Short mmCIF file of C-alpha atoms in Angstrom, two decimals:
data_model
loop_
_atom_site.label_atom_id
_atom_site.label_comp_id
_atom_site.label_asym_id
_atom_site.label_seq_id
_atom_site.Cartn_x
_atom_site.Cartn_y
_atom_site.Cartn_z
CA MET A 32 24.64 42.74 26.68
CA GLN A 33 23.75 45.90 28.55
CA GLU A 34 20.88 45.02 30.87
CA SER A 35 17.74 47.14 31.14
CA PRO A 36 14.71 46.84 33.42
CA THR A 37 12.53 46.55 30.30
CA ASP A 38 14.39 43.51 28.95
CA THR A 39 12.54 40.21 28.72
CA VAL A 40 14.31 37.48 30.69
CA VAL A 41 13.55 33.74 30.76
CA ASP A 42 14.57 31.20 33.37
CA GLN A 43 16.22 28.62 31.12
CA GLU A 44 16.58 24.92 31.72
CA THR A 45 20.16 23.67 31.66
CA TYR A 46 20.95 20.80 29.33
CA VAL A 47 23.99 18.84 30.42
CA VAL A 48 25.66 17.78 27.17
CA PRO A 49 26.04 14.00 27.55
CA ASP A 50 29.43 12.29 27.51
CA PHE A 51 28.31 8.67 27.15
CA THR A 52 30.18 6.31 24.86
CA VAL A 53 28.42 3.98 22.46
CA LYS A 54 29.64 1.03 24.55
CA GLU A 55 28.12 2.50 27.72
CA LEU A 56 24.74 3.03 26.08
CA LEU A 57 24.60 -0.39 24.42
CA GLY A 58 25.83 -2.02 27.60
CA SER A 59 22.60 -1.09 29.36
CA VAL A 60 20.50 -3.06 26.84
CA PRO A 61 19.77 -6.75 27.58
CA PRO A 62 21.57 -8.81 24.90
CA HIS A 63 18.49 -10.84 23.95
CA CYS A 64 16.78 -7.63 22.79
CA LEU A 65 19.08 -7.63 19.76
CA LYS A 66 17.64 -10.91 18.46
CA ARG A 67 15.50 -10.61 15.32
CA SER A 68 12.88 -13.07 14.08
CA ALA A 69 11.34 -12.91 10.61
CA PHE A 70 8.43 -15.07 11.81
CA ARG A 71 7.64 -12.92 14.83
CA SER A 72 8.03 -9.72 12.82
CA SER A 73 5.68 -11.10 10.17
CA LEU A 74 2.98 -11.67 12.76
CA TYR A 75 2.78 -7.91 13.24
CA ILE A 76 2.21 -7.44 9.51
CA VAL A 77 -0.64 -9.93 9.78
CA MET A 78 -2.02 -8.09 12.82
CA ASP A 79 -2.01 -4.73 11.03
CA LEU A 80 -3.66 -6.19 7.93
CA VAL A 81 -6.33 -7.98 10.00
CA VAL A 82 -7.19 -4.75 11.83
CA ILE A 83 -7.33 -2.83 8.55
CA TYR A 84 -9.61 -5.48 7.02
CA ALA A 85 -11.80 -5.46 10.14
CA CYS A 86 -12.12 -1.67 9.85
CA TYR A 87 -13.20 -2.07 6.22
CA LYS A 88 -15.80 -4.74 7.01
CA THR A 89 -17.14 -2.78 9.98
CA ALA A 90 -17.46 0.44 7.98
CA THR A 91 -19.10 -1.37 5.06
CA PHE A 92 -21.56 -3.08 7.41
CA ALA A 93 -22.42 0.19 9.17
CA ASP A 94 -22.80 2.02 5.86
CA SER A 95 -25.34 -0.54 4.66
CA PHE A 96 -27.69 0.43 7.53
CA ILE A 97 -27.57 4.17 6.94
CA ASN A 98 -30.75 4.49 4.91
CA PRO A 99 -34.40 5.29 5.69
CA ASN A 100 -35.42 1.63 5.43
CA ALA A 101 -33.04 0.59 8.21
CA ILE A 102 -32.94 3.57 10.59
CA SER A 103 -35.01 6.69 11.08
CA LEU A 104 -33.12 9.97 11.39
CA PRO A 105 -34.76 13.37 12.11
CA HIS A 106 -33.63 15.00 8.87
CA PRO A 107 -32.70 13.62 5.42
CA LEU A 108 -29.35 15.46 5.47
CA LEU A 109 -28.29 13.41 8.50
CA TYR A 110 -27.94 10.29 6.34
CA PRO A 111 -24.99 11.58 4.28
CA VAL A 112 -23.52 13.12 7.45
CA ALA A 113 -23.71 9.76 9.22
CA ARG A 114 -22.23 7.97 6.21
CA PHE A 115 -19.39 10.51 6.03
CA SER A 116 -18.74 10.02 9.77
CA VAL A 117 -18.48 6.25 9.39
CA TRP A 118 -15.89 6.52 6.65
CA ALA A 119 -14.04 9.29 8.47
CA VAL A 120 -13.59 6.99 11.47
CA TYR A 121 -12.55 4.20 9.09
CA SER A 122 -9.93 6.46 7.48
CA PHE A 123 -8.52 7.54 10.83
CA PHE A 124 -7.96 4.02 12.16
CA VAL A 125 -6.85 2.52 8.85
CA GLY A 126 -4.35 5.36 8.48
CA LEU A 127 -3.07 4.74 11.99
CA PHE A 128 -2.58 0.99 11.52
CA ALA A 129 -1.20 1.47 8.00
CA THR A 130 1.38 3.70 9.67
CA GLY A 131 2.23 0.57 11.67
CA LEU A 132 2.95 -1.20 8.36
CA TRP A 133 5.12 1.79 7.44
CA VAL A 134 7.03 1.37 10.71
CA ILE A 135 7.65 -2.32 9.99
CA ALA A 136 8.95 -1.43 6.52
CA HIS A 137 11.18 1.15 8.20
CA GLU A 138 12.52 -1.61 10.47
CA CYS A 139 13.32 -3.62 7.34
CA GLY A 140 15.45 -0.70 6.19
CA HIS A 141 17.36 -0.91 9.48
CA GLN A 142 17.74 -4.71 9.07
CA ALA A 143 15.66 -5.13 12.25
CA PHE A 144 12.92 -7.29 10.70
CA SER A 145 15.01 -10.41 10.18
CA GLU A 146 18.52 -11.80 10.40
CA SER A 147 18.42 -12.04 6.58
CA LYS A 148 19.30 -8.96 4.55
CA THR A 149 17.43 -10.40 1.56
CA ILE A 150 14.23 -10.88 3.56
CA ASN A 151 14.55 -7.41 5.07
CA ASN A 152 14.96 -5.67 1.74
CA THR A 153 12.27 -7.73 -0.02
CA VAL A 154 9.61 -7.16 2.63
CA GLY A 155 10.64 -3.52 3.04
CA TRP A 156 10.45 -2.87 -0.71
CA ILE A 157 6.96 -4.40 -0.95
CA LEU A 158 5.51 -2.62 2.08
CA HIS A 159 7.06 0.77 1.42
CA SER A 160 6.22 0.69 -2.29
CA ALA A 161 2.60 -0.10 -1.39
CA LEU A 162 2.59 3.07 0.72
CA GLY A 163 4.20 5.28 -1.91
CA VAL A 164 7.70 5.28 -0.40
CA PRO A 165 10.87 4.72 -2.50
CA TYR A 166 12.32 2.03 -0.24
CA HIS A 167 16.08 2.04 -0.87
CA SER A 168 16.23 5.77 -1.58
CA TRP A 169 14.71 6.60 1.78
CA ARG A 170 16.59 3.77 3.53
CA ILE A 171 19.91 5.28 2.47
CA THR A 172 19.16 8.85 3.53
CA HIS A 173 17.50 7.64 6.72
CA ALA A 174 20.67 5.75 7.64
CA LYS A 175 22.58 9.01 7.22
CA HIS A 176 20.06 10.69 9.50
CA HIS A 177 20.76 8.09 12.18
CA ALA A 178 24.51 8.51 11.81
CA SER A 179 24.28 12.29 12.21
CA THR A 180 21.11 13.03 14.16
CA GLY A 181 21.07 16.63 15.33
CA HIS A 182 24.17 17.58 13.29
CA MET A 183 23.71 20.99 11.70
CA THR A 184 25.49 20.15 8.44
CA GLN A 185 25.19 16.37 8.19
CA ASP A 186 21.68 15.46 9.40
CA GLN A 187 19.21 14.78 6.59
CA VAL A 188 15.87 16.01 7.90
CA TRP A 189 14.34 18.54 10.29
CA VAL A 190 17.47 20.67 10.04
CA PRO A 191 16.82 24.00 11.82
CA HIS A 192 16.94 27.33 10.03
CA THR A 193 19.81 29.47 11.25
CA ARG A 194 19.46 33.17 12.02
CA SER A 195 20.91 34.13 8.64
CA LYS A 196 18.81 31.60 6.71
CA ALA A 197 15.72 32.93 8.47
CA GLY A 198 16.52 36.37 7.03
CA LEU A 199 17.19 38.00 10.41
CA LYS A 200 19.71 40.70 11.19
CA PRO A 201 23.04 39.56 12.66
CA LEU A 202 23.21 38.98 16.39
CA ASP A 203 23.57 42.24 18.34
CA PRO A 204 25.34 41.28 21.60
CA SER A 205 24.58 44.67 23.10
CA ARG A 206 20.83 44.07 22.90
CA GLU A 207 20.41 40.29 23.04
CA ASP A 208 22.02 37.30 24.70
CA ARG A 209 23.41 34.74 22.25
CA LEU A 210 22.06 31.90 24.38
CA GLY A 211 18.59 33.45 24.34
CA ALA A 212 18.12 34.17 28.05
CA ARG A 213 17.52 37.92 27.65
CA VAL A 214 16.43 40.25 24.85
CA SER A 215 15.71 43.95 24.73
CA GLU A 216 12.24 45.20 23.86
CA GLU A 217 13.55 46.52 20.52
CA ILE A 218 14.97 43.15 19.50
CA LYS A 219 11.86 41.37 20.73
CA LYS A 220 9.70 43.54 18.47
CA GLU A 221 12.04 43.15 15.49
CA MET A 222 11.97 39.38 15.90
CA TRP A 223 8.21 39.24 16.16
CA ASP A 224 7.75 41.42 13.09
CA ALA A 225 9.96 39.02 11.13
CA LEU A 226 8.86 35.65 12.53
CA GLY A 227 5.70 36.08 14.58
CA ASP A 228 2.62 34.00 13.87
CA SER A 229 -1.00 34.74 14.59
CA PRO A 230 -2.86 31.71 15.95
CA ILE A 231 -4.40 31.21 12.50
CA GLY A 232 -1.02 31.59 10.78
CA ALA A 233 0.64 29.11 13.13
CA THR A 234 -2.21 26.66 12.64
CA ILE A 235 -1.91 26.89 8.86
CA GLY A 236 1.87 26.54 9.04
CA ALA A 237 1.68 23.46 11.26
CA ALA A 238 -1.08 21.96 9.11
CA THR A 239 1.05 22.48 6.00
CA TYR A 240 3.81 20.43 7.63
CA LEU A 241 1.39 17.61 8.41
CA LEU A 242 -0.35 17.52 5.02
CA ALA A 243 2.52 18.18 2.62
CA GLY A 244 5.70 17.60 4.62
CA TRP A 245 6.42 14.03 3.56
CA PRO A 246 5.96 14.36 -0.24
CA ALA A 247 7.73 17.74 -0.11
CA TYR A 248 10.76 16.15 1.56
CA ILE A 249 10.90 13.24 -0.89
CA LEU A 250 10.34 15.43 -3.94
CA VAL A 251 12.24 18.66 -3.17
CA ASN A 252 14.17 18.08 0.08
CA ALA A 253 11.87 20.33 2.13
CA SER A 254 13.13 20.57 5.76
CA GLY A 255 16.16 18.58 4.62
CA GLN A 256 19.86 19.40 4.59
CA ILE A 257 20.14 22.98 3.37
CA ARG A 258 23.61 22.53 1.84
CA TYR A 259 22.14 20.22 -0.82
CA PRO A 260 21.36 21.71 -4.26
CA LYS A 261 17.89 23.13 -4.83
CA ASN A 262 15.20 20.54 -5.67
CA THR A 263 17.30 17.58 -4.53
CA ASN A 264 14.98 14.57 -4.60
CA HIS A 265 14.88 10.87 -3.71
CA PHE A 266 14.10 9.62 -7.23
CA ASN A 267 17.27 10.75 -8.98
CA PRO A 268 20.04 8.09 -8.79
CA SER A 269 22.60 10.86 -9.30
CA ALA A 270 21.35 12.99 -6.39
CA VAL A 271 23.99 14.20 -3.98
CA MET A 272 22.70 11.98 -1.15
CA PHE A 273 23.60 8.81 -3.07
CA SER A 274 26.87 7.15 -4.07
CA PRO A 275 27.47 5.59 -7.51
CA HIS A 276 27.02 2.07 -6.11
CA HIS A 277 23.48 3.01 -5.04
CA PHE A 278 22.36 3.54 -8.65
CA GLY A 279 20.61 0.19 -9.10
CA GLN A 280 18.90 0.41 -5.72
CA ILE A 281 17.46 3.84 -6.53
CA ILE A 282 16.16 2.55 -9.87
CA LEU A 283 14.54 -0.41 -8.07
CA SER A 284 12.92 2.01 -5.65
CA ASP A 285 11.60 4.08 -8.56
CA ILE A 286 10.19 0.93 -10.16
CA GLY A 287 8.33 0.22 -6.91
CA ILE A 288 6.74 3.68 -7.06
CA LEU A 289 5.77 3.20 -10.72
CA VAL A 290 4.12 -0.13 -9.88
CA TRP A 291 2.28 1.56 -7.01
CA LEU A 292 1.05 4.38 -9.25
CA ALA A 293 -0.03 1.89 -11.91
CA GLY A 294 -1.93 -0.15 -9.32
CA VAL A 295 -3.75 2.89 -7.95
CA GLY A 296 -4.52 4.06 -11.48
CA ALA A 297 -5.88 0.64 -12.50
CA TRP A 298 -8.04 0.55 -9.36
CA ILE A 299 -9.47 3.99 -10.18
CA TYR A 300 -10.13 2.91 -13.78
CA SER A 301 -11.88 -0.26 -12.63
CA LYS A 302 -13.86 0.94 -9.59
CA GLY A 303 -13.95 4.71 -9.89
CA PHE A 304 -12.17 7.52 -8.11
CA VAL A 305 -14.68 7.85 -5.26
CA GLU A 306 -14.14 4.29 -4.05
CA VAL A 307 -10.34 4.60 -4.21
CA LEU A 308 -10.49 7.96 -2.45
CA ARG A 309 -12.62 6.55 0.36
CA LEU A 310 -10.85 3.22 0.83
CA TYR A 311 -7.21 4.10 0.13
CA LEU A 312 -6.30 7.70 -0.68
CA VAL A 313 -7.71 9.34 2.45
CA PRO A 314 -6.10 6.73 4.75
CA TYR A 315 -2.90 7.23 2.72
CA LEU A 316 -3.00 10.95 3.58
CA TRP A 317 -3.41 9.98 7.23
CA VAL A 318 -0.27 7.81 6.97
CA ASN A 319 1.69 10.77 5.61
CA HIS A 320 0.23 12.93 8.38
CA TRP A 321 1.28 10.53 11.15
CA LEU A 322 4.73 10.06 9.65
CA VAL A 323 5.42 13.80 9.70
CA LEU A 324 3.81 14.38 13.10
CA ILE A 325 5.82 11.59 14.72
CA THR A 326 9.20 12.47 13.20
CA PHE A 327 8.75 16.22 13.65
CA LEU A 328 8.03 15.83 17.35
CA GLN A 329 10.81 13.27 17.86
CA HIS A 330 13.46 15.69 16.65
CA THR A 331 12.05 19.16 17.23
CA ASP A 332 11.56 20.75 20.63
CA PRO A 333 12.91 23.86 22.37
CA LEU A 334 14.59 21.55 24.90
CA LEU A 335 16.53 19.55 22.28
CA PRO A 336 20.07 20.55 21.22
CA HIS A 337 21.60 20.65 17.76
CA TYR A 338 25.33 20.29 17.27
CA ARG A 339 28.03 21.61 15.02
CA ALA A 340 31.03 19.44 14.18
CA PRO A 341 33.36 20.32 17.11
CA GLU A 342 30.88 19.02 19.70
CA PHE A 343 29.03 16.32 17.77
CA THR A 344 29.37 12.64 18.64
CA PHE A 345 27.13 9.74 17.71
CA PRO A 346 25.88 9.25 21.31
CA ARG A 347 25.07 12.96 21.63
CA GLY A 348 23.10 12.86 18.40
CA ALA A 349 21.29 9.67 19.38
CA LEU A 350 20.20 11.28 22.63
CA ALA A 351 19.09 14.51 20.92
CA THR A 352 15.54 13.22 20.56
CA LEU A 353 12.51 12.65 22.77
CA ASP A 354 10.11 9.82 23.47
CA ARG A 355 6.47 10.87 23.31
CA SER A 356 3.17 9.10 23.86
CA LEU A 357 1.44 9.28 20.49
CA LEU A 358 -2.20 10.31 21.06
CA GLY A 359 -1.46 10.42 24.79
CA ASP A 360 -2.90 13.91 24.94
CA LEU A 361 -6.31 12.30 24.34
CA GLY A 362 -6.04 10.08 27.41
CA SER A 363 -4.36 6.85 28.41
CA PHE A 364 -6.58 4.61 26.25
CA MET A 365 -5.87 6.55 23.07
CA GLY A 366 -2.20 6.63 24.06
CA TRP A 367 -2.31 2.85 24.22
CA ILE A 368 -4.00 2.71 20.80
CA GLY A 369 -1.35 5.00 19.32
CA ALA A 370 1.50 2.92 20.72
CA VAL A 371 0.01 -0.42 19.60
CA ALA A 372 -0.96 0.78 16.13
CA THR A 373 2.46 2.31 15.38
CA HIS A 374 4.51 -0.30 17.27
CA GLY A 375 5.93 2.13 19.81
CA ILE A 376 7.97 4.11 17.28
CA SER A 377 7.23 7.35 19.13
CA GLU A 378 7.45 5.93 22.64
CA THR A 379 10.84 4.19 22.24
CA HIS A 380 12.59 6.51 19.82
CA ILE A 381 15.68 7.29 21.88
CA LEU A 382 16.43 3.58 22.11
CA HIS A 383 15.86 3.30 18.36
CA HIS A 384 18.60 5.86 17.75
CA VAL A 385 20.98 4.16 20.14
CA SER A 386 20.50 0.79 18.40
CA SER A 387 18.30 0.78 15.30
CA LYS A 388 18.56 -2.99 14.75
CA ILE A 389 16.46 -3.75 17.82
CA PRO A 390 12.98 -4.86 16.63
CA HIS A 391 9.99 -3.03 18.06
CA TYR A 392 8.77 -6.00 20.10
CA HIS A 393 12.02 -5.88 22.09
CA ALA A 394 12.22 -2.10 22.12
CA TRP A 395 9.99 -1.65 25.15
CA GLU A 396 12.22 -3.72 27.42
CA ALA A 397 15.41 -2.31 25.92
CA SER A 398 14.10 1.25 26.21
CA ALA A 399 13.21 0.80 29.88
CA ALA A 400 16.72 -0.48 30.61
CA LEU A 401 18.37 2.36 28.70
CA LYS A 402 16.23 4.97 30.45
CA LYS A 403 17.34 3.73 33.88
CA LYS A 404 20.89 4.63 32.90
CA LEU A 405 19.92 7.96 31.37
CA HIS A 406 17.71 9.00 34.25
CA ALA A 407 20.47 8.16 36.75
CA ALA A 408 22.63 10.69 34.89
CA GLY A 409 19.86 13.30 34.94
CA HIS A 410 19.12 13.06 31.21
CA ARG A 411 15.58 13.94 30.15
CA THR A 412 13.89 11.36 27.93
CA GLU A 413 10.17 12.18 27.88
CA GLY A 414 8.52 14.93 25.89
CA ASN A 415 4.91 16.07 25.99
CA PRO A 416 2.39 13.65 24.45
CA GLY A 417 2.33 13.72 20.66
CA GLY A 418 -0.69 15.32 19.03
CA TRP A 419 -1.91 18.37 17.13
CA ALA A 420 -1.66 20.69 20.14
CA GLU A 421 1.98 19.73 20.64
CA VAL A 422 2.80 20.26 16.96
CA TYR A 423 1.26 23.73 17.24
CA ARG A 424 3.27 24.54 20.39
CA VAL A 425 6.56 23.28 18.99
CA TYR A 426 6.00 25.04 15.66
CA LYS A 427 5.58 28.35 17.49
CA GLU A 428 8.54 27.85 19.85
CA CYS A 429 11.12 26.54 17.35
CA LYS A 430 11.88 29.24 14.80
CA PHE A 431 15.67 29.36 14.35
CA VAL A 432 19.06 28.66 15.91
CA GLU A 433 22.07 30.92 16.04
CA ASP A 434 24.76 30.96 13.33
CA GLU A 435 27.38 30.67 16.05
CA GLY A 436 27.88 28.12 18.80
CA ASP A 437 28.75 24.44 18.74
CA VAL A 438 25.68 23.47 20.79
CA VAL A 439 22.58 25.44 19.91
CA PHE A 440 18.93 25.46 20.94
CA PHE A 441 15.88 26.78 19.15
CA LYS A 442 14.79 30.35 19.76
CA ASN A 443 11.21 31.50 19.39
CA ALA A 444 9.77 34.47 17.53
CA HIS A 445 10.93 36.79 20.34
CA GLY A 446 14.53 35.56 20.19
CA LEU A 447 14.28 33.64 23.47
CA ALA A 448 15.44 30.07 24.11
CA GLN A 449 14.06 27.69 26.72
CA ALA A 450 17.34 25.83 27.30
CA ARG A 451 21.09 26.40 27.41
CA PRO A 452 23.97 23.91 27.30
CA VAL A 453 26.37 23.15 30.13
CA PHE A 454 29.29 20.75 30.01
CA ASN A 455 30.55 18.16 32.43
CA SER A 456 34.11 18.85 33.55
CA ASP A 457 36.59 16.91 35.64
CA SER A 458 38.34 20.19 36.47
CA PRO A 459 36.06 22.53 38.43
CA SER A 460 36.29 26.18 37.53
CA ASP A 461 37.58 28.50 40.27
CA SER A 462 35.27 31.21 38.97
CA GLY A 463 32.12 29.47 40.06
CA ILE A 464 30.68 29.93 36.57
CA GLU A 465 29.78 26.98 34.34
CA ILE A 466 31.60 26.89 31.03
CA GLU A 467 29.12 27.14 28.13
CA LYS A 468 29.31 26.96 24.37
#
């Protein structure tokens, strides 16, 4: 492009596109970390259920004391406020530990819960159905996500919008750099007019992801693979994501959801909507919230690449994610709570993509060993702590990727990218310029 003193220029980070083989990555993991135990895995289900029950008993006990006969508050309106606060805290922690149950069911789908496929699928179907998830349907598409993480046309979820899909004008090389290092003032303004968010707009957009992202993906393929037909969903055995031999498994998943809906409906009929809302439905919304927050931040960041077919490999896709400390932005104690409650799914996610059959209780050791190898090669593994502020930042910085290029990074609403790819080469260039794609 023709440079001008008024252009906006960013100092980009360079991302060295990794050249590891699967054997090299797996070779860094201690062999015993691959061992799976149904008994040990089950203990974590018991732990999550005990914590959830303890939250229920504690909230019920506290609620019983919030009345004028037990405590004196300065104003009558403070009693319902205090009662609401008790159940709000209950919902937060129950939702967090129920997300842990979701993670264990997810491990069942990866056959990481037990050495037995039957045990894995039975436990996974029960747990996921109880949380409103079609077990086999999601297991199948999630496996495709792992096989093609970061692939622009094969990945299943969190697929970036391209320039054309975002409704932007074609790239103008005379006024903007394809890699997003420099843009003219005219392009910057055009981009902002098309994509820019006010703080309120960005907050609403990010909140929409967190509140509706999971059911929207399951029901209508929101944020999923854009080449799929409109309204592709996880309940149709004939959907494009599934093969004919999956038919019975999709039906079984649908039956699980029908049983779940019937159970919730019977509970409402028996005890009333208010009780079910307080004890189950609000924590259920928290589970959906954590699921979207965790997965969005694992796979979306201005420093993470996405690949088109010529440059995609499984190791590159597996490494196109970040580990984050869930709730770590609230301090080390809350970071510890987030990791324990959700079994480290956010903190050991790169390892999970390298070898998804490693159970979470071995993932910490395996992840530490893998990171030694990655750090020695200069590969970044840690993202900012996971929380609402980070979702807001990432939402604003990750608007689209270019239609061209085999390795692409997100650009923001000004058309600027924070990172650019460089490639390792055994043959140094005599030009002194790194070869980029």
